[in-house]
Short mmCIF file of C-alpha atoms in Angstrom, two decimals:
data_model
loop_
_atom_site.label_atom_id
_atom_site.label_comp_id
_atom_site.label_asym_id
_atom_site.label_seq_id
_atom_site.Cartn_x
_atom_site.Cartn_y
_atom_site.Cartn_z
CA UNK A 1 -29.96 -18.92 -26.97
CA UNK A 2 -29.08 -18.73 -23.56
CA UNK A 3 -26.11 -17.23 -21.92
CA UNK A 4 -24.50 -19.90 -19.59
CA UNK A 5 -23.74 -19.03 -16.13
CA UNK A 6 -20.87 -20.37 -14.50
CA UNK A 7 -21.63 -23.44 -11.99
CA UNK A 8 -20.52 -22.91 -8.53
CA UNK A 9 -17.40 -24.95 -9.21
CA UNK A 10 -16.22 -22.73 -12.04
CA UNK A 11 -16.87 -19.40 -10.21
CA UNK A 12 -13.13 -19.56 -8.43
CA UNK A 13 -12.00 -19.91 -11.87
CA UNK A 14 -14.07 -17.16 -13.37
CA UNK A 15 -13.19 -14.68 -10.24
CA UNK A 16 -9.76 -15.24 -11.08
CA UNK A 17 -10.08 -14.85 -14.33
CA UNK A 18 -11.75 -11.22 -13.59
CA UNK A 19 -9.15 -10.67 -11.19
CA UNK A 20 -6.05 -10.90 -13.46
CA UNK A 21 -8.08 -9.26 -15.95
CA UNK A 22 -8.69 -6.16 -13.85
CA UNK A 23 -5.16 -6.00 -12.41
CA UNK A 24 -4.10 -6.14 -15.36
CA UNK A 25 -5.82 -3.88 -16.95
CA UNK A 26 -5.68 -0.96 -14.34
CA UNK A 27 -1.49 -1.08 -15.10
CA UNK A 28 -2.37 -0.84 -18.38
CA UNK A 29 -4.54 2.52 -17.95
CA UNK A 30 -2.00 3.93 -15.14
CA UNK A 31 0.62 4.42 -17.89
CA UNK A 32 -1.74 4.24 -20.79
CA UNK A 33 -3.85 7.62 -19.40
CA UNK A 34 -1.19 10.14 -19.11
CA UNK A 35 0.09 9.80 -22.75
CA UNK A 36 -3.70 10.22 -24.02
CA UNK A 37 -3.85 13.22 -21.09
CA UNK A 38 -0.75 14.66 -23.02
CA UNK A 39 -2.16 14.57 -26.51
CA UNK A 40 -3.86 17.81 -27.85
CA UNK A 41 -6.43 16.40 -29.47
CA UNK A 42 -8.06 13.32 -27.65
CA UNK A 43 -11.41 11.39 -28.82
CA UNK A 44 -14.15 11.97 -27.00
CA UNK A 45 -13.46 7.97 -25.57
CA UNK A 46 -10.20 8.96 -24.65
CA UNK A 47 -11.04 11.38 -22.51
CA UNK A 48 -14.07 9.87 -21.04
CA UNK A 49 -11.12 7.51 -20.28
CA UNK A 50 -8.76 9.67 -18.77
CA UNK A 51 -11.78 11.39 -16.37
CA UNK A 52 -12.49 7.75 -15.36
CA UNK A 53 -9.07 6.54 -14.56
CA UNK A 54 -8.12 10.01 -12.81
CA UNK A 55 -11.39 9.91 -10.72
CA UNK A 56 -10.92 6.53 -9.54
CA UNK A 57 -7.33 7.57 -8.95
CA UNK A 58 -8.38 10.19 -6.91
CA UNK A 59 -10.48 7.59 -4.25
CA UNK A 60 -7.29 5.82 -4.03
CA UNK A 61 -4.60 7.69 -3.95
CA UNK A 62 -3.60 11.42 -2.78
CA UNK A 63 -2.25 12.34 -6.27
CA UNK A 64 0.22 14.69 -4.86
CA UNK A 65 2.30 16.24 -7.63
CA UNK A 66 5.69 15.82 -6.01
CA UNK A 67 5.51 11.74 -5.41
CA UNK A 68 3.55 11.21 -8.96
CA UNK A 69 5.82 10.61 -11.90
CA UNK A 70 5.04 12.36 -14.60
CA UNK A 71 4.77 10.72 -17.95
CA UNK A 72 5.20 11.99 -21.52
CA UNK A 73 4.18 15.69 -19.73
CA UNK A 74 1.09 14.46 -17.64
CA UNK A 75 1.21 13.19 -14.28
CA UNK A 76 -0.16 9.53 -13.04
CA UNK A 77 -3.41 9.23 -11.95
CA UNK A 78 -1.59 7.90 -8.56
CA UNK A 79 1.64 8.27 -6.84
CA UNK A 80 4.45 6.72 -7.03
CA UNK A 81 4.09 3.82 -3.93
CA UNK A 82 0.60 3.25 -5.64
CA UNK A 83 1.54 2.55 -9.09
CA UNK A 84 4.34 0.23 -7.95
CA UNK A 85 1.39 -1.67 -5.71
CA UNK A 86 -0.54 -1.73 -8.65
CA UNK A 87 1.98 -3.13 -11.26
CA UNK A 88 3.21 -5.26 -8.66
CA UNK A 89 -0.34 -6.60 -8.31
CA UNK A 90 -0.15 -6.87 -12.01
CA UNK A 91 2.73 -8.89 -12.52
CA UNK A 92 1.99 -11.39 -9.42
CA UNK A 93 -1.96 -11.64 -10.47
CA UNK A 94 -0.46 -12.97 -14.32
CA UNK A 95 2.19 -14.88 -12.37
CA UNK A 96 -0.10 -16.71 -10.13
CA UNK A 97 -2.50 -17.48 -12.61
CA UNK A 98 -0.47 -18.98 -14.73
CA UNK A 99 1.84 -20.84 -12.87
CA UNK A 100 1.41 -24.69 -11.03
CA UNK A 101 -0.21 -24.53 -7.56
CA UNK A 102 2.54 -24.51 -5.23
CA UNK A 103 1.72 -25.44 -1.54
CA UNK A 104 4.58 -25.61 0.84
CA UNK A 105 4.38 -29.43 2.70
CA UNK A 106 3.49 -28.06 6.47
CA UNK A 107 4.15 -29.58 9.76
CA UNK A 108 2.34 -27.62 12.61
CA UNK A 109 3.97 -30.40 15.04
CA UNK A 110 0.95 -29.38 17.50
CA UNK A 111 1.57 -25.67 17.29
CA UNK A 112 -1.78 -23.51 18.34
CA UNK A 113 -3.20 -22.58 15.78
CA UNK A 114 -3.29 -18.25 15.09
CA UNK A 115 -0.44 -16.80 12.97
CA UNK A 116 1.93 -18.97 11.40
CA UNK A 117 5.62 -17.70 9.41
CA UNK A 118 2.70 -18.09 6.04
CA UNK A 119 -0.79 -16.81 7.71
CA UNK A 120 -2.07 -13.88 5.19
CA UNK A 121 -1.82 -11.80 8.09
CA UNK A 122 1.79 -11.80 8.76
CA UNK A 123 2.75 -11.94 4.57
CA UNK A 124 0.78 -8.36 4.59
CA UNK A 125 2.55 -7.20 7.67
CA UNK A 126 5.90 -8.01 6.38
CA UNK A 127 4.83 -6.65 2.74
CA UNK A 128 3.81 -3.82 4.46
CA UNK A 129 7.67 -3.16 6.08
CA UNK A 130 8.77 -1.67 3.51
CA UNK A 131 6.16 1.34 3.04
CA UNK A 132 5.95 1.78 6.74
CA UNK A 133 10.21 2.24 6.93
CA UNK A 134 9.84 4.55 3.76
CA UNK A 135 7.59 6.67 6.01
CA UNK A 136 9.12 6.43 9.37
CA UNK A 137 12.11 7.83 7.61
CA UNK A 138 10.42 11.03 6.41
CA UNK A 139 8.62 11.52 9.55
CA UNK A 140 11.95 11.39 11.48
CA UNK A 141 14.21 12.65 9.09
CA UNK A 142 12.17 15.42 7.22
CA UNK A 143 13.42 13.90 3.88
CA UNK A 144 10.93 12.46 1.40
CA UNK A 145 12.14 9.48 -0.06
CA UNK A 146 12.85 9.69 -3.96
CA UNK A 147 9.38 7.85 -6.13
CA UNK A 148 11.58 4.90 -7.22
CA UNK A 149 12.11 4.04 -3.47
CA UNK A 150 8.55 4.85 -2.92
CA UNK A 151 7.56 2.73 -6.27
CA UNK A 152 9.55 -0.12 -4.93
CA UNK A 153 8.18 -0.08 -1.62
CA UNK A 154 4.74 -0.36 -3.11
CA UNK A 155 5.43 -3.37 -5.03
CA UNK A 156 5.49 -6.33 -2.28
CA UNK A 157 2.27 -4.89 -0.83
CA UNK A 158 0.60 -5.12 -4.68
CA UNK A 159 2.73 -8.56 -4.62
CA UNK A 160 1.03 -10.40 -1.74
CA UNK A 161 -2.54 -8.93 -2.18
CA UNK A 162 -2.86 -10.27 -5.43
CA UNK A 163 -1.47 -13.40 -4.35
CA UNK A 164 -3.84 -13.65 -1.93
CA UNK A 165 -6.62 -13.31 -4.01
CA UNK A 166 -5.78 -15.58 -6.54
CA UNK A 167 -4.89 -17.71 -4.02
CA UNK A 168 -8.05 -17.31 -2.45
CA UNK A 169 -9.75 -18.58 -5.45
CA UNK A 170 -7.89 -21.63 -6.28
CA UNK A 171 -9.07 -22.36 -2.16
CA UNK A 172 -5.35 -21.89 -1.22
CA UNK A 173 -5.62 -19.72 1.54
CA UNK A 174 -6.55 -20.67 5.30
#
């Protein structure tokens, strides 16, 4: 028996499928991994597991101590603003997926074309606003913002890139 591979009209489909999966999965591991981290005696999966997840942490994210939560005595495998991107990406990649294609009826009314109020460009930027004021105010004021600030500043940036992608493979996105 063959396995079937998906015809170029069901890849979208199967990317976002993979997608969601993923995004969904890495939340899982970001809190899952410190409570097997904490346990005395892990399986020999489990901590091939928690090696994994805090090595790939480690590529994306600084891991510093003092903006990682620590949970049940072991910290994240990424900081604060990164978890709350991830779960954020999470949440909006299930959200996305499972919800009706919604396209906004545009008028350009002859406007060039180059960033519009919805180009991905500008959503990112003004995801983005939030992180970047976190971190203007610690570079001016010498005061670290607290991790929930920091979680919650991550979470439109995590909102909007999954978005995107899903959006990007329904054939959404300009």
């Amino acid at each position: 028996m063959r396995a079937s591979v998906p015809s170029g009209n069901h890849m979208p489909a199967v990317l976002r499928r993979a997608f969601v999966a993923a995004a969904l999965a890495w939340a899982v591991l970001l809190v899952a991994v410190p409570f097997i981290a904490s346990r005395s005696h892990a399986t020999s999966l489990g901590t091939i597991i928690v090696v994994a997840v805090y090595g790939i942490g480690s590529f994306v994210c600084h891991q510093l101590p003092e903006r990682s939560w620590r949970l049940w005595t072991a910290q994240m495998p990424v900081c604060a603003r990164c978890a709350g991107i991830y779960i954020g990406a999470a949440i909006a990649a299930i959200a996305c997926s499972v919800a009706q294609p919604f396209r906004a009826a545009r008028t350009d009314h002859g406007r060039p074309e180059g960033l519009r109020y919805d180009s991905p460009r500008v959503l990112l930027a003004v995801a983005a606003l939030p992180s970047a004021i976190t971190l203007v105010y610690e570079w001016t004021s010498g005061i670290a913002p607290s991790n929930g600030v920091r979680f919650a500043a991550g979470i439109p940036i995590g909102i909007v890139v999954a978005w995107l992608v899903v959006s990007a493979a329904k054939n959404q996105v300009n």
